[in-house]
Amino acid sequence: MQPQIPTPSPFTDWPHTLIDPARFRDEQARLARVWTFLGFTHDVAQDGDWFRATIATRSVFVQRLGDELRGFENRCAHRSFPLRNADKGNGPIVCGFHNWRYDKNGEAVDIPLSGVFGGSPGELAARLNPIEIDTCGSLIFGRFAPAGGGPSLCLFFGESFDILAAISDSSAAPKFVTRTVEANWRLCFHANVEDYHGPVVHARTLGKTGYPRPGRTHYFRFGWHSAFFADPDPDGLTRMAADCREGTWRSANYRVFQIFPDLTVSHVRVHWENWFIILIQYAPVSPSRSIMRAWYYRAPFSTHRPPAWYDRLTRPLTNLVRKIVMPYLVKMVLDEDNAVCERQQSIAQQLSPAPILGALEERLAWYEEAYTEAMRTS
């Protein structure tokens, strides 16, 4: 990463979706056709397992039906009653309002007193609204079908596909943290996609080491996504992708990936040579409210540097301490960002449509350029 003279902002009237419900709805309608992170395959390991998620404010659910993963909008075809009313569970697709039952294709196959509707379930041709589902390692993504098909998940991720697949190759189910944030989802994502606020906002945690040093880090841009590596190698992304494909990559250096539209995937060292993966998503609810969802688990890689003798000797004890401390540490760091975003949302109507961006905010500019393109093409 090289120091840069601030360039003109790519933002175009960006604060409007933070305060205008109509513009927010239009934004979300477009983003519904973009691949969005939904959850982990760990949550649908057994036949009949399902979990609830959202795509651009629309409730959806993913379910394992035999050997397949299927996804549907979470509303009955009859009267739009939500079919799934918990975060996860197991069982057939049956509406809790009028007991309509659906098969793996989302077609209504059992309707009480179907004669009152003038025909059999097959004749009514009632079916759930499907969503496209695809996986990258243990990560599940979904979208409402875009006109013209849109890029495959692999093509959408580009060089990061093999990296994310390897990063998610954990046998243990991730731990989960969530909270409501009284701020627009995009404001929240902005705080994750720049490195200028660390020493101020995270003075007690991640910002203790100060600002990133030019010459020791590098930014990467790939498609609508970006990454930060605490490693100056300009070919670092390509090398990491190749090593992940070959199964030879080893944990080294802090790395963070911003996956459009709303997912951050970080590879962080928590203590000595103990590395973790943290995923953060800000799911939009309204112009001024988001749901933060965060997952974390041990990085599924050996370490590039062998652990010191004292690390190996004390590992059973320190593992127990990390297990206790990790949820508090993750929550503390995220709350520091969330508090800033909530304060900024409180004056959303006053935000400048042309913020001044410096070199440490370059990925934020890239993100807004991707957002502008998504609004134009989705």
XYZ file of N, CA, C and O in Angstrom, residues 22-155:
536
model
N -38.085 5.300 0.651
C -38.320 4.896 -0.738
C -37.004 4.517 -1.419
O -36.924 3.507 -2.123
N -35.967 5.327 -1.196
C -34.670 5.013 -1.803
C -34.064 3.765 -1.175
O -33.391 2.984 -1.856
N -34.297 3.596 0.109
C -33.809 2.395 0.781
C -34.476 1.159 0.180
O -33.810 0.148 -0.084
N -35.780 1.193 -0.051
C -36.477 0.045 -0.640
C -35.954 -0.254 -2.041
O -35.790 -1.420 -2.409
N -35.682 0.773 -2.819
C -35.147 0.564 -4.162
C -33.761 -0.066 -4.088
O -33.443 -0.986 -4.852
N -32.937 0.421 -3.184
C -31.603 -0.138 -2.980
C -31.689 -1.621 -2.660
O -30.989 -2.450 -3.243
N -32.560 -1.971 -1.715
C -32.670 -3.345 -1.276
C -33.225 -4.252 -2.375
O -32.833 -5.415 -2.494
N -34.136 -3.734 -3.179
C -34.675 -4.521 -4.291
C -33.563 -4.899 -5.268
O -33.558 -6.004 -5.832
N -32.620 -4.010 -5.465
C -31.488 -4.290 -6.366
C -30.501 -5.263 -5.725
O -29.994 -6.184 -6.370
N -30.229 -5.067 -4.429
C -29.262 -5.918 -3.747
C -29.795 -7.335 -3.524
O -29.007 -8.254 -3.290
N -31.107 -7.521 -3.594
C -31.674 -8.865 -3.432
C -31.189 -9.807 -4.524
O -31.216 -11.031 -4.355
N -30.708 -9.265 -5.627
C -30.242 -10.082 -6.745
C -28.731 -10.300 -6.724
O -28.152 -10.807 -7.694
N -28.075 -9.898 -5.619
C -26.629 -10.064 -5.460
C -26.372 -11.196 -4.471
O -27.074 -11.321 -3.459
N -25.365 -12.036 -4.733
C -25.024 -13.117 -3.814
C -24.793 -12.571 -2.409
O -23.987 -11.668 -2.210
N -25.495 -13.126 -1.414
C -25.454 -12.646 -0.034
C -25.195 -13.818 0.902
O -25.790 -14.891 0.743
N -24.328 -13.608 1.890
C -24.016 -14.666 2.848
C -25.240 -14.974 3.709
O -25.887 -14.066 4.252
N -25.543 -16.271 3.857
C -26.716 -16.698 4.628
C -26.351 -17.473 5.888
O -27.027 -17.346 6.911
N -25.318 -18.300 5.845
C -24.969 -19.095 7.012
C -23.996 -20.192 6.655
O -23.381 -20.194 5.584
N -23.858 -21.165 7.556
C -22.897 -22.256 7.425
C -23.588 -23.588 7.190
O -24.687 -23.830 7.693
N -22.902 -24.460 6.467
C -23.437 -25.800 6.248
C -23.527 -26.588 7.559
O -24.274 -27.566 7.638
N -22.780 -26.163 8.587
C -22.869 -26.820 9.891
C -24.311 -26.797 10.412
O -24.719 -27.692 11.164
N -25.063 -25.760 10.047
C -26.429 -25.596 10.563
C -27.454 -26.432 9.807
O -28.620 -26.493 10.215
N -27.043 -27.032 8.707
C -27.966 -27.880 7.932
C -27.264 -29.198 7.604
O -27.243 -29.638 6.462
N -26.703 -29.806 8.618
C -25.926 -31.027 8.420
C -26.806 -32.255 8.224
O -26.429 -33.196 7.517
N -27.991 -32.262 8.860
C -28.873 -33.432 8.800
C -30.081 -33.162 7.902
O -30.507 -32.025 7.746
N -30.617 -34.239 7.348
C -31.812 -34.113 6.510
C -32.937 -33.449 7.314
O -33.233 -33.848 8.442
N -33.537 -32.422 6.737
C -34.615 -31.705 7.399
C -34.162 -30.493 8.188
O -34.996 -29.672 8.601
N -32.853 -30.359 8.434
C -32.355 -29.175 9.145
C -32.610 -27.914 8.324
O -32.474 -27.922 7.091
N -32.960 -26.821 8.993
C -33.149 -25.542 8.310
C -32.700 -24.405 9.212
O -32.590 -24.556 10.428
N -32.376 -23.273 8.587
C -32.127 -22.048 9.345
C -32.712 -20.867 8.591
O -32.866 -20.901 7.374
N -33.021 -19.839 9.342
C -33.612 -18.623 8.778
C -32.527 -17.573 8.581
O -31.590 -17.468 9.362
N -32.645 -16.770 7.530
C -31.690 -15.704 7.240
C -32.427 -14.587 6.514
O -33.667 -14.609 6.416
N -31.697 -13.611 6.017
C -32.315 -12.534 5.236
C -31.469 -12.229 4.007
O -30.246 -12.379 4.023
N -32.139 -11.815 2.971
C -31.492 -11.271 1.777
C -32.132 -9.920 1.518
O -33.318 -9.844 1.176
N -31.374 -8.855 1.733
C -31.874 -7.501 1.459
C -33.229 -7.248 2.117
O -34.197 -6.877 1.451
N -33.318 -7.465 3.409
C -34.487 -7.264 4.286
C -35.566 -8.331 4.110
O -36.532 -8.346 4.876
N -35.446 -9.234 3.147
C -36.470 -10.243 2.915
C -36.117 -11.535 3.656
O -35.014 -12.075 3.493
N -37.035 -12.019 4.477
C -36.804 -13.235 5.242
C -36.791 -14.451 4.312
O -37.673 -14.616 3.462
N -35.784 -15.293 4.476
C -35.635 -16.506 3.679
C -35.241 -17.646 4.614
O -34.899 -17.424 5.776
N -35.299 -18.861 4.113
C -34.750 -19.975 4.883
C -34.053 -20.953 3.954
O -34.389 -21.068 2.775
N -33.050 -21.621 4.508
C -32.282 -22.637 3.798
C -32.535 -23.960 4.492
O -32.528 -24.036 5.725
N -32.765 -25.011 3.712
C -33.071 -26.312 4.310
C -32.381 -27.426 3.543
O -32.268 -27.389 2.316
N -31.878 -28.412 4.310
C -31.344 -29.618 3.675
C -32.492 -30.585 3.470
O -33.179 -30.990 4.420
N -32.701 -30.971 2.226
C -33.761 -31.904 1.858
C -33.106 -33.040 1.089
O -32.775 -32.912 -0.090
N -32.832 -34.144 1.804
C -32.051 -35.227 1.224
C -30.605 -34.784 1.082
O -29.984 -34.306 2.028
N -30.064 -34.922 -0.115
C -28.672 -34.535 -0.365
C -28.552 -33.100 -0.867
O -27.441 -32.651 -1.195
N -29.657 -32.378 -0.933
C -29.640 -31.049 -1.538
C -29.933 -29.953 -0.519
O -30.652 -30.164 0.465
N -29.373 -28.773 -0.787
C -29.737 -27.581 -0.049
C -30.704 -26.781 -0.908
O -30.436 -26.524 -2.095
N -31.816 -26.408 -0.341
C -32.811 -25.605 -1.043
C -33.070 -24.327 -0.249
O -32.948 -24.313 0.985
N -33.425 -23.269 -0.945
C -33.729 -22.013 -0.292
C -35.024 -21.424 -0.821
O -35.332 -21.527 -2.026
N -35.807 -20.822 0.075
C -37.088 -20.233 -0.308
C -37.313 -18.948 0.477
O -36.808 -18.775 1.595
N -38.104 -18.065 -0.109
C -38.562 -16.910 0.648
C -39.461 -17.422 1.770
O -40.265 -18.344 1.576
N -39.343 -16.808 2.928
C -40.020 -17.311 4.119
C -41.456 -16.803 4.208
O -41.824 -16.040 5.100
N -42.283 -17.260 3.281
C -43.705 -16.912 3.324
C -44.505 -17.957 2.559
O -44.110 -18.429 1.498
N -45.623 -18.313 3.124
C -46.513 -19.304 2.513
C -47.149 -18.722 1.249
O -47.490 -17.532 1.194
N -47.326 -19.571 0.248
C -47.942 -19.124 -1.009
C -49.420 -18.793 -0.830
O -50.004 -18.076 -1.649
N -50.022 -19.266 0.245
C -51.449 -19.076 0.477
C -51.758 -17.655 0.958
O -52.372 -16.869 0.241
N -51.287 -17.322 2.163
C -51.587 -16.009 2.731
C -50.336 -15.298 3.257
O -50.421 -14.398 4.080
N -49.179 -15.754 2.771
C -47.895 -15.118 3.119
C -47.529 -15.187 4.597
O -46.783 -14.356 5.101
N -48.017 -16.192 5.292
C -47.617 -16.389 6.696
C -46.179 -16.898 6.716
O -45.800 -17.726 5.883
N -45.330 -16.414 7.648
C -43.946 -16.909 7.695
C -43.908 -18.390 8.060
O -44.508 -18.819 9.058
N -43.212 -19.160 7.265
C -43.132 -20.602 7.473
C -42.164 -20.970 8.585
O -42.349 -21.968 9.276
N -41.107 -20.174 8.733
C -40.112 -20.429 9.768
C -40.120 -19.258 10.743
O -39.877 -18.115 10.348
N -40.389 -19.561 12.003
C -40.538 -18.511 13.010
C -39.538 -18.658 14.151
O -39.736 -18.141 15.245
N -38.455 -19.373 13.892
C -37.334 -19.485 14.816
C -36.061 -19.365 14.002
O -36.094 -19.342 12.762
N -34.925 -19.267 14.662
C -33.662 -19.107 13.941
C -33.243 -20.378 13.226
O -32.632 -20.330 12.166
N -33.554 -21.534 13.811
C -33.181 -22.795 13.173
C -34.052 -23.910 13.711
O -34.724 -23.760 14.736
N -34.051 -25.043 13.001
C -34.842 -26.173 13.453
C -34.728 -27.339 12.499
O -33.833 -27.381 11.644
N -35.631 -28.293 12.612
C -35.656 -29.465 11.741
C -37.114 -29.877 11.559
O -37.877 -29.920 12.528
N -37.473 -30.184 10.332
C -38.833 -30.643 10.087
C -39.329 -30.275 8.703
O -38.691 -29.520 7.976
N -40.481 -30.828 8.315
C -41.041 -30.565 6.991
C -41.487 -29.121 6.839
O -41.629 -28.388 7.822
N -41.714 -28.731 5.604
C -42.147 -27.363 5.324
C -43.664 -27.319 5.407
O -44.382 -27.673 4.460
N -44.162 -26.897 6.566
C -45.598 -26.859 6.827
C -45.948 -25.491 7.402
O -45.304 -25.018 8.341
N -46.960 -24.853 6.851
C -47.384 -23.542 7.335
C -48.124 -23.684 8.658
O -49.030 -24.512 8.800
N -47.742 -22.857 9.633
C -48.361 -22.912 10.941
C -49.683 -22.185 11.037
O -50.290 -22.133 12.115
N -50.169 -21.609 9.937
C -51.435 -20.868 9.940
C -52.585 -21.751 9.447
O -53.631 -21.885 10.109
N -52.392 -22.386 8.265
C -53.465 -23.200 7.693
C -53.003 -24.603 7.290
O -53.731 -25.329 6.602
N -51.783 -24.968 7.711
C -51.272 -26.327 7.545
C -51.008 -26.730 6.096
O -51.043 -27.917 5.758
N -50.718 -25.768 5.239
C -50.293 -26.120 3.891
C -48.905 -26.743 3.982
O -48.020 -26.248 4.691
N -48.691 -27.812 3.224
C -47.421 -28.542 3.246
C -46.760 -28.472 1.866
O -47.436 -28.582 0.834
N -45.417 -28.320 1.874
C -44.670 -28.153 0.620
C -43.582 -29.226 0.492
O -43.037 -29.705 1.498
N -43.253 -29.571 -0.761
C -42.184 -30.543 -0.994
C -40.843 -29.842 -1.216
O -40.739 -28.617 -1.064
N -39.816 -30.596 -1.605
C -38.469 -30.031 -1.736
C -38.364 -29.032 -2.883
O -37.418 -28.239 -2.934
N -39.318 -29.064 -3.792
C -39.326 -28.094 -4.894
C -40.132 -26.846 -4.548
O -40.282 -25.957 -5.383
N -40.679 -26.818 -3.336
C -41.484 -25.667 -2.926
C -42.904 -25.717 -3.422
O -43.634 -24.728 -3.310
N -43.330 -26.860 -3.943
C -44.695 -26.976 -4.465
C -45.640 -27.471 -3.373
O -45.303 -28.373 -2.604
N -46.817 -26.869 -3.297
C -47.825 -27.294 -2.314
C -48.306 -28.691 -2.680
O -48.787 -28.925 -3.794
N -48.172 -29.628 -1.735
C -48.551 -31.018 -2.013
C -49.667 -31.503 -1.100
O -50.241 -32.576 -1.333
N -49.980 -30.731 -0.072
C -51.068 -31.125 0.824
C -51.746 -29.868 1.334
O -51.129 -29.061 2.043
N -53.029 -29.675 0.958
C -53.801 -28.495 1.345
C -55.099 -28.965 2.002
O -55.909 -29.641 1.342
N -55.317 -28.667 3.279
C -56.576 -29.068 3.912
C -57.790 -28.526 3.143
O -57.794 -27.349 2.738
N -58.776 -29.385 2.900
C -59.992 -28.996 2.178
C -59.659 -28.298 0.862
O -60.208 -27.251 0.533
N -58.767 -28.905 0.101
C -58.330 -28.250 -1.139
C -59.484 -27.987 -2.099
O -59.400 -27.099 -2.953
N -60.586 -28.734 -1.929
C -61.727 -28.524 -2.812
C -62.315 -27.136 -2.716
O -62.905 -26.640 -3.690
N -62.159 -26.481 -1.562
C -62.733 -25.135 -1.428
C -61.981 -24.131 -2.291
O -62.455 -23.001 -2.491
N -60.821 -24.527 -2.807
C -60.063 -23.643 -3.702
C -60.312 -23.981 -5.171
O -59.715 -23.383 -6.059
N -61.177 -24.951 -5.402
C -61.551 -25.260 -6.779
C -60.680 -26.275 -7.460
O -60.776 -26.456 -8.683
N -59.800 -26.973 -6.722
C -58.966 -27.980 -7.365
C -58.005 -28.610 -6.388
O -57.921 -28.235 -5.216
N -57.262 -29.593 -6.886
C -56.260 -30.287 -6.069
C -55.033 -29.403 -5.916
O -54.879 -28.403 -6.638
N -54.112 -29.766 -4.993
C -52.881 -28.972 -4.864
C -52.132 -28.844 -6.184
O -51.629 -27.765 -6.517
N -52.086 -29.937 -6.947
C -51.394 -29.871 -8.233
C -52.069 -28.928 -9.202
O -51.416 -28.211 -9.969
N -53.395 -28.921 -9.197
C -54.132 -28.044 -10.100
C -53.990 -26.575 -9.716
O -54.010 -25.688 -10.571
N -53.830 -26.311 -8.393
C -53.657 -24.918 -7.959
C -52.296 -24.366 -8.352
O -52.131 -23.153 -8.510
N -51.301 -25.279 -8.497
C -49.930 -24.879 -8.875
C -49.363 -23.836 -7.918
O -48.649 -22.920 -8.326
N -49.711 -23.967 -6.641
C -49.187 -23.034 -5.640
C -47.781 -23.472 -5.241
O -47.541 -24.650 -4.980
N -46.856 -22.533 -5.181
C -45.483 -22.879 -4.829
C -44.794 -21.728 -4.128
O -45.193 -20.556 -4.271
N -43.761 -22.056 -3.396
C -42.966 -21.044 -2.694
C -42.062 -20.325 -3.676
O -41.720 -20.852 -4.746
N -41.661 -19.119 -3.290
C -40.744 -18.343 -4.114
C -39.319 -18.820 -3.829
O -38.822 -18.669 -2.705
N -38.647 -19.416 -4.821
C -37.319 -19.982 -4.553
C -36.233 -18.913 -4.554
O -36.379 -17.836 -5.133
N -35.119 -19.225 -3.890
C -33.905 -18.425 -4.010
C -32.800 -19.338 -4.510
O -32.823 -20.549 -4.267
N -31.867 -18.763 -5.244
C -30.714 -19.531 -5.706
C -29.751 -19.733 -4.544
O -29.492 -18.806 -3.779
N -29.231 -20.948 -4.414
C -28.315 -21.297 -3.335
C -27.016 -21.828 -3.936
O -27.033 -22.592 -4.909
N -25.885 -21.434 -3.358
C -24.602 -22.005 -3.743
C -23.689 -21.945 -2.525
O -23.941 -21.189 -1.577
N -22.640 -22.740 -2.551
C -21.735 -22.800 -1.412
C -20.299 -22.517 -1.831
O -19.900 -22.759 -2.971
N -19.533 -22.023 -0.865
C -18.088 -21.844 -1.009
C -17.491 -22.436 0.262
O -17.546 -21.816 1.323
N -16.953 -23.655 0.170
C -16.556 -24.351 1.383
C -17.793 -24.614 2.224
O -18.783 -25.155 1.742
N -17.768 -24.196 3.493
C -18.933 -24.374 4.366
C -19.812 -23.133 4.406
O -20.779 -23.082 5.170
N -19.506 -22.134 3.580
C -20.277 -20.893 3.548
C -21.419 -21.024 2.543
O -21.203 -21.434 1.397
N -22.621 -20.649 2.949
C -23.789 -20.718 2.074
C -24.190 -19.307 1.668
O -24.335 -18.424 2.521
N -24.375 -19.109 0.377
C -24.796 -17.822 -0.160
C -26.084 -18.009 -0.954
O -26.370 -19.102 -1.458
N -26.859 -16.936 -1.046
C -28.101 -17.007 -1.790
C -28.438 -15.685 -2.440
O -27.870 -14.635 -2.103
N -29.365 -15.731 -3.390
C -29.853 -14.522 -4.060
C -31.187 -14.844 -4.707
O -31.500 -16.007 -4.996
N -31.987 -13.815 -4.921
C -33.158 -13.943 -5.763
C -32.675 -13.842 -7.206
O -31.825 -13.004 -7.526
N -33.209 -14.708 -8.058
C -32.672 -14.842 -9.413
C -32.660 -13.513 -10.154
O -33.709 -12.879 -10.317
N -31.474 -13.065 -10.605
C -31.402 -11.815 -11.370
C -31.776 -12.039 -12.826
O -31.670 -13.155 -13.344
N -32.214 -10.980 -13.473
C -32.518 -11.059 -14.898
C -31.233 -11.402 -15.653
O -30.177 -10.830 -15.395
N -31.313 -12.339 -16.551
C -30.131 -12.711 -17.322
C -29.228 -13.703 -16.608
O -28.196 -14.095 -17.137
N -29.589 -14.112 -15.400
C -28.819 -15.141 -14.711
C -27.786 -14.623 -13.735
O -27.688 -15.098 -12.623
N -26.999 -13.633 -14.145
C -25.973 -13.108 -13.255
C -24.794 -14.049 -13.132
O -24.853 -15.218 -13.533
N -23.671 -13.593 -12.532
C -22.479 -14.436 -12.420
C -22.667 -15.556 -11.414
O -23.415 -15.426 -10.441
N -21.981 -16.674 -11.648
C -21.967 -17.753 -10.665
C -21.250 -17.256 -9.418
O -20.539 -16.239 -9.442
N -21.407 -17.974 -8.314
C -20.741 -17.579 -7.076
C -19.228 -17.600 -7.244
O -18.529 -16.694 -6.778
N -18.712 -18.602 -7.919
C -17.271 -18.709 -8.139
C -16.761 -17.520 -8.943
O -15.736 -16.917 -8.610
N -17.472 -17.167 -9.990
C -17.068 -16.026 -10.812
C -17.203 -14.724 -10.035
O -16.363 -13.821 -10.143
